[in-house]
Amino acid sequence: MKLKMFGKKSVSSVLFYCTRIATYGYIVFLLFIVISLLTNNFIIINENEFQIEIPFTDSILKGDYDASTFMAIICFFIFYSVFFFLLSLIFKTFSGEKLFTEIAIKYLRWFTILNFILPGLYIIVGFLIQYKIDLEDIISGLLHIGLAIFAGFIATIFKMGFTLQEENELTI
């Protein structure tokens, strides 16, 4: 049995559904956190830490009880909701009949921009709010920038493929 990478009933289709489920998961979790914060449905520990119990699990979300921590958590979930949504759109275009399309190029460019700009903004804003930068933030930012560079290369390859495809259709 040969596994198809592109088109219907392929790895791209499976990845589309997986990334779309991840998107919905992040959005639901984001809404849960926002509703918990707005309704004061959390526990305050030691007057400077908060804790939110996550339903149906034994897990908790814990952090400093201040606006910067709340904003960092919300920004994190917004970023990854958009990240997985754009990734699902890319996989959806890979599942189509034509691989080299303008919409695929557009989604790849958006994905590139997202991964270039937002990690840098997150680090800058985090430094301005907390006056420190964590090593984990730098490492994840660099990984996203590396992903952006790779996605930029893929977008360029897709643009070249789209141009060749159009030229080939014109000569037939």
PDB file of C-alpha atoms in Angstrom:
ATOM      1  CA  MET A   1       0.000   0.000   0.000  1.00  0.00           C
ATOM      2  CA  LYS A   2       1.470   3.297  -1.110  1.00  0.00           C
ATOM      3  CA  LEU A   3       0.800   6.329   1.072  1.00  0.00           C
ATOM      4  CA  LYS A   4      -0.193   9.481  -0.784  1.00  0.00           C
ATOM      5  CA  MET A   5       1.170  12.803   0.509  1.00  0.00           C
ATOM      6  CA  PHE A   6      -1.137  15.117  -1.461  1.00  0.00           C
ATOM      7  CA  GLY A   7      -4.710  14.968  -2.740  1.00  0.00           C
ATOM      8  CA  LYS A   8      -7.821  13.331  -1.354  1.00  0.00           C
ATOM      9  CA  LYS A   9      -7.378  10.475   1.128  1.00  0.00           C
ATOM     10  CA  SER A  10      -3.766  11.442   1.816  1.00  0.00           C
ATOM     11  CA  VAL A  11      -1.499  12.379   4.688  1.00  0.00           C
ATOM     12  CA  SER A  12      -2.395  16.015   3.981  1.00  0.00           C
ATOM     13  CA  SER A  13      -6.072  15.271   4.614  1.00  0.00           C
ATOM     14  CA  VAL A  14      -5.319  13.574   7.926  1.00  0.00           C
ATOM     15  CA  LEU A  15      -3.059  16.452   8.964  1.00  0.00           C
ATOM     16  CA  PHE A  16      -5.781  18.930   8.007  1.00  0.00           C
ATOM     17  CA  TYR A  17      -8.218  17.287  10.426  1.00  0.00           C
ATOM     18  CA  CYS A  18      -5.578  16.956  13.168  1.00  0.00           C
ATOM     19  CA  THR A  19      -4.554  20.613  12.963  1.00  0.00           C
ATOM     20  CA  ARG A  20      -8.182  21.757  12.773  1.00  0.00           C
ATOM     21  CA  ILE A  21      -8.939  19.754  15.949  1.00  0.00           C
ATOM     22  CA  ALA A  22      -5.891  21.345  17.609  1.00  0.00           C
ATOM     23  CA  THR A  23      -7.224  24.775  16.567  1.00  0.00           C
ATOM     24  CA  TYR A  24     -10.601  24.095  18.157  1.00  0.00           C
ATOM     25  CA  GLY A  25      -8.884  22.730  21.269  1.00  0.00           C
ATOM     26  CA  TYR A  26      -6.828  25.898  21.702  1.00  0.00           C
ATOM     27  CA  ILE A  27      -9.890  28.095  21.124  1.00  0.00           C
ATOM     28  CA  VAL A  28     -11.981  26.156  23.663  1.00  0.00           C
ATOM     29  CA  PHE A  29      -9.154  26.296  26.191  1.00  0.00           C
ATOM     30  CA  LEU A  30      -8.688  30.033  25.557  1.00  0.00           C
ATOM     31  CA  LEU A  31     -12.414  30.654  26.080  1.00  0.00           C
ATOM     32  CA  PHE A  32     -12.349  28.587  29.268  1.00  0.00           C
ATOM     33  CA  ILE A  33      -9.439  30.623  30.659  1.00  0.00           C
ATOM     34  CA  VAL A  34     -11.005  33.970  29.702  1.00  0.00           C
ATOM     35  CA  ILE A  35     -14.359  32.986  31.227  1.00  0.00           C
ATOM     36  CA  SER A  36     -12.591  31.744  34.377  1.00  0.00           C
ATOM     37  CA  LEU A  37     -10.718  35.031  34.707  1.00  0.00           C
ATOM     38  CA  LEU A  38     -13.779  37.183  34.003  1.00  0.00           C
ATOM     39  CA  THR A  39     -15.988  35.299  36.460  1.00  0.00           C
ATOM     40  CA  ASN A  40     -13.274  35.001  39.149  1.00  0.00           C
ATOM     41  CA  ASN A  41     -13.525  31.223  38.906  1.00  0.00           C
ATOM     42  CA  PHE A  42      -9.978  30.614  40.115  1.00  0.00           C
ATOM     43  CA  ILE A  43      -8.135  30.159  43.381  1.00  0.00           C
ATOM     44  CA  ILE A  44      -5.700  32.743  44.742  1.00  0.00           C
ATOM     45  CA  ILE A  45      -2.678  31.214  46.466  1.00  0.00           C
ATOM     46  CA  ASN A  46      -0.254  33.221  48.646  1.00  0.00           C
ATOM     47  CA  GLU A  47      -1.871  36.504  47.535  1.00  0.00           C
ATOM     48  CA  ASN A  48       0.368  36.637  44.441  1.00  0.00           C
ATOM     49  CA  GLU A  49      -0.383  33.408  42.572  1.00  0.00           C
ATOM     50  CA  PHE A  50      -3.536  32.095  40.942  1.00  0.00           C
ATOM     51  CA  GLN A  51      -4.627  28.617  39.992  1.00  0.00           C
ATOM     52  CA  ILE A  52      -7.319  27.469  37.553  1.00  0.00           C
ATOM     53  CA  GLU A  53      -8.487  23.879  37.741  1.00  0.00           C
ATOM     54  CA  ILE A  54      -9.016  22.346  34.323  1.00  0.00           C
ATOM     55  CA  PRO A  55     -12.235  20.317  34.158  1.00  0.00           C
ATOM     56  CA  PHE A  56     -12.212  16.576  33.413  1.00  0.00           C
ATOM     57  CA  THR A  57      -8.488  16.386  34.219  1.00  0.00           C
ATOM     58  CA  ASP A  58      -6.324  16.538  37.317  1.00  0.00           C
ATOM     59  CA  SER A  59      -4.395  19.445  35.755  1.00  0.00           C
ATOM     60  CA  ILE A  60      -4.149  23.049  36.850  1.00  0.00           C
ATOM     61  CA  LEU A  61      -3.012  26.281  35.228  1.00  0.00           C
ATOM     62  CA  LYS A  62      -0.902  28.280  37.624  1.00  0.00           C
ATOM     63  CA  GLY A  63       0.875  31.638  37.506  1.00  0.00           C
ATOM     64  CA  ASP A  64       1.512  35.016  39.084  1.00  0.00           C
ATOM     65  CA  TYR A  65      -1.618  36.939  39.962  1.00  0.00           C
ATOM     66  CA  ASP A  66      -1.039  39.992  37.777  1.00  0.00           C
ATOM     67  CA  ALA A  67      -2.269  41.437  34.485  1.00  0.00           C
ATOM     68  CA  SER A  68       0.955  40.667  32.607  1.00  0.00           C
ATOM     69  CA  THR A  69       0.644  36.945  33.339  1.00  0.00           C
ATOM     70  CA  PHE A  70      -3.001  36.943  32.260  1.00  0.00           C
ATOM     71  CA  MET A  71      -2.090  38.747  29.017  1.00  0.00           C
ATOM     72  CA  ALA A  72       0.831  36.393  28.346  1.00  0.00           C
ATOM     73  CA  ILE A  73      -1.411  33.334  28.743  1.00  0.00           C
ATOM     74  CA  ILE A  74      -4.125  34.811  26.526  1.00  0.00           C
ATOM     75  CA  CYS A  75      -1.585  35.879  23.862  1.00  0.00           C
ATOM     76  CA  PHE A  76      -0.054  32.387  23.931  1.00  0.00           C
ATOM     77  CA  PHE A  77      -3.403  30.713  23.226  1.00  0.00           C
ATOM     78  CA  ILE A  78      -4.371  33.260  20.571  1.00  0.00           C
ATOM     79  CA  PHE A  79      -1.019  32.762  18.800  1.00  0.00           C
ATOM     80  CA  TYR A  80      -1.318  28.968  18.749  1.00  0.00           C
ATOM     81  CA  SER A  81      -4.986  29.087  17.729  1.00  0.00           C
ATOM     82  CA  VAL A  82      -4.020  31.173  14.699  1.00  0.00           C
ATOM     83  CA  PHE A  83      -0.892  29.041  14.133  1.00  0.00           C
ATOM     84  CA  PHE A  84      -2.833  25.781  13.926  1.00  0.00           C
ATOM     85  CA  PHE A  85      -5.655  27.386  11.930  1.00  0.00           C
ATOM     86  CA  LEU A  86      -3.230  28.628   9.254  1.00  0.00           C
ATOM     87  CA  LEU A  87      -1.473  25.263   9.265  1.00  0.00           C
ATOM     88  CA  SER A  88      -4.829  23.530   8.730  1.00  0.00           C
ATOM     89  CA  LEU A  89      -5.569  25.839   5.786  1.00  0.00           C
ATOM     90  CA  ILE A  90      -2.207  24.921   4.253  1.00  0.00           C
ATOM     91  CA  PHE A  91      -2.914  21.200   4.661  1.00  0.00           C
ATOM     92  CA  LYS A  92      -6.386  21.740   3.188  1.00  0.00           C
ATOM     93  CA  THR A  93      -4.840  23.230   0.027  1.00  0.00           C
ATOM     94  CA  PHE A  94      -2.444  20.263  -0.114  1.00  0.00           C
ATOM     95  CA  SER A  95      -5.503  17.990  -0.118  1.00  0.00           C
ATOM     96  CA  GLY A  96      -6.947  19.610  -3.240  1.00  0.00           C
ATOM     97  CA  GLU A  97      -6.726  18.534  -6.839  1.00  0.00           C
ATOM     98  CA  LYS A  98      -4.161  21.192  -7.756  1.00  0.00           C
ATOM     99  CA  LEU A  99      -1.132  21.599  -5.538  1.00  0.00           C
ATOM    100  CA  PHE A 100       0.277  24.878  -6.857  1.00  0.00           C
ATOM    101  CA  THR A 101      -2.468  27.438  -6.320  1.00  0.00           C
ATOM    102  CA  GLU A 102      -2.556  31.112  -5.450  1.00  0.00           C
ATOM    103  CA  ILE A 103      -4.437  30.355  -2.248  1.00  0.00           C
ATOM    104  CA  ALA A 104      -1.751  27.894  -1.109  1.00  0.00           C
ATOM    105  CA  ILE A 105       0.896  30.563  -1.745  1.00  0.00           C
ATOM    106  CA  LYS A 106      -1.180  33.106   0.195  1.00  0.00           C
ATOM    107  CA  TYR A 107      -1.601  30.785   3.200  1.00  0.00           C
ATOM    108  CA  LEU A 108       2.111  29.926   3.179  1.00  0.00           C
ATOM    109  CA  ARG A 109       2.985  33.644   3.165  1.00  0.00           C
ATOM    110  CA  TRP A 110       0.603  34.332   6.074  1.00  0.00           C
ATOM    111  CA  PHE A 111       2.147  31.409   7.956  1.00  0.00           C
ATOM    112  CA  THR A 112       5.629  32.801   7.244  1.00  0.00           C
ATOM    113  CA  ILE A 113       4.670  36.274   8.465  1.00  0.00           C
ATOM    114  CA  LEU A 114       2.995  34.879  11.587  1.00  0.00           C
ATOM    115  CA  ASN A 115       6.081  32.875  12.510  1.00  0.00           C
ATOM    116  CA  PHE A 116       8.454  35.768  11.826  1.00  0.00           C
ATOM    117  CA  ILE A 117       6.655  38.607  13.542  1.00  0.00           C
ATOM    118  CA  LEU A 118       4.669  37.254  16.480  1.00  0.00           C
ATOM    119  CA  PRO A 119       7.471  35.415  18.348  1.00  0.00           C
ATOM    120  CA  GLY A 120       9.600  38.549  18.195  1.00  0.00           C
ATOM    121  CA  LEU A 121       6.685  40.667  19.386  1.00  0.00           C
ATOM    122  CA  TYR A 122       6.003  38.195  22.189  1.00  0.00           C
ATOM    123  CA  ILE A 123       9.617  38.448  23.389  1.00  0.00           C
ATOM    124  CA  ILE A 124       9.658  42.258  23.141  1.00  0.00           C
ATOM    125  CA  VAL A 125       6.315  42.717  24.905  1.00  0.00           C
ATOM    126  CA  GLY A 126       7.268  40.126  27.522  1.00  0.00           C
ATOM    127  CA  PHE A 127      10.487  42.010  28.219  1.00  0.00           C
ATOM    128  CA  LEU A 128       8.671  45.356  28.438  1.00  0.00           C
ATOM    129  CA  ILE A 129       6.111  43.937  30.887  1.00  0.00           C
ATOM    130  CA  GLN A 130       8.309  41.663  33.016  1.00  0.00           C
ATOM    131  CA  TYR A 131      11.753  43.262  32.443  1.00  0.00           C
ATOM    132  CA  LYS A 132      13.243  39.838  31.765  1.00  0.00           C
ATOM    133  CA  ILE A 133      13.452  37.271  28.983  1.00  0.00           C
ATOM    134  CA  ASP A 134      13.199  33.547  29.678  1.00  0.00           C
ATOM    135  CA  LEU A 135      15.440  31.128  27.808  1.00  0.00           C
ATOM    136  CA  GLU A 136      12.372  29.077  26.805  1.00  0.00           C
ATOM    137  CA  ASP A 137      10.873  32.148  25.115  1.00  0.00           C
ATOM    138  CA  ILE A 138      14.064  32.750  23.126  1.00  0.00           C
ATOM    139  CA  ILE A 139      14.323  29.099  22.085  1.00  0.00           C
ATOM    140  CA  SER A 140      10.681  28.835  20.996  1.00  0.00           C
ATOM    141  CA  GLY A 141      11.003  32.192  19.197  1.00  0.00           C
ATOM    142  CA  LEU A 142      14.053  30.952  17.296  1.00  0.00           C
ATOM    143  CA  LEU A 143      12.243  27.717  16.395  1.00  0.00           C
ATOM    144  CA  HIS A 144       9.321  29.707  14.990  1.00  0.00           C
ATOM    145  CA  ILE A 145      11.680  31.968  13.042  1.00  0.00           C
ATOM    146  CA  GLY A 146      13.354  28.845  11.611  1.00  0.00           C
ATOM    147  CA  LEU A 147       9.913  27.528  10.689  1.00  0.00           C
ATOM    148  CA  ALA A 148       9.143  30.888   9.055  1.00  0.00           C
ATOM    149  CA  ILE A 149      12.292  30.692   6.940  1.00  0.00           C
ATOM    150  CA  PHE A 150      11.388  27.160   5.839  1.00  0.00           C
ATOM    151  CA  ALA A 151       7.791  28.201   5.068  1.00  0.00           C
ATOM    152  CA  GLY A 152       9.167  31.147   3.079  1.00  0.00           C
ATOM    153  CA  PHE A 153      11.246  28.757   0.970  1.00  0.00           C
ATOM    154  CA  ILE A 154       8.205  26.529   0.429  1.00  0.00           C
ATOM    155  CA  ALA A 155       6.103  29.579  -0.560  1.00  0.00           C
ATOM    156  CA  THR A 156       8.748  30.578  -3.104  1.00  0.00           C
ATOM    157  CA  ILE A 157       8.860  27.033  -4.501  1.00  0.00           C
ATOM    158  CA  PHE A 158       5.067  27.046  -4.744  1.00  0.00           C
ATOM    159  CA  LYS A 159       5.142  30.406  -6.541  1.00  0.00           C
ATOM    160  CA  MET A 160       7.624  29.002  -9.071  1.00  0.00           C
ATOM    161  CA  GLY A 161       5.510  25.844  -9.452  1.00  0.00           C
ATOM    162  CA  PHE A 162       2.375  27.937  -9.936  1.00  0.00           C
ATOM    163  CA  THR A 163       4.100  30.031 -12.634  1.00  0.00           C
ATOM    164  CA  LEU A 164       5.323  26.908 -14.443  1.00  0.00           C
ATOM    165  CA  GLN A 165       1.875  25.332 -14.159  1.00  0.00           C
ATOM    166  CA  GLU A 166       0.243  28.410 -15.679  1.00  0.00           C
ATOM    167  CA  GLU A 167       2.783  28.536 -18.507  1.00  0.00           C
ATOM    168  CA  ASN A 168       2.235  24.840 -19.186  1.00  0.00           C
ATOM    169  CA  GLU A 169      -1.544  25.303 -19.313  1.00  0.00           C
ATOM    170  CA  LEU A 170      -1.159  28.201 -21.754  1.00  0.00           C
ATOM    171  CA  THR A 171       0.927  26.148 -24.190  1.00  0.00           C
ATOM    172  CA  ILE A 172      -1.508  23.237 -24.319  1.00  0.00           C
TER     173      ILE A 172
END
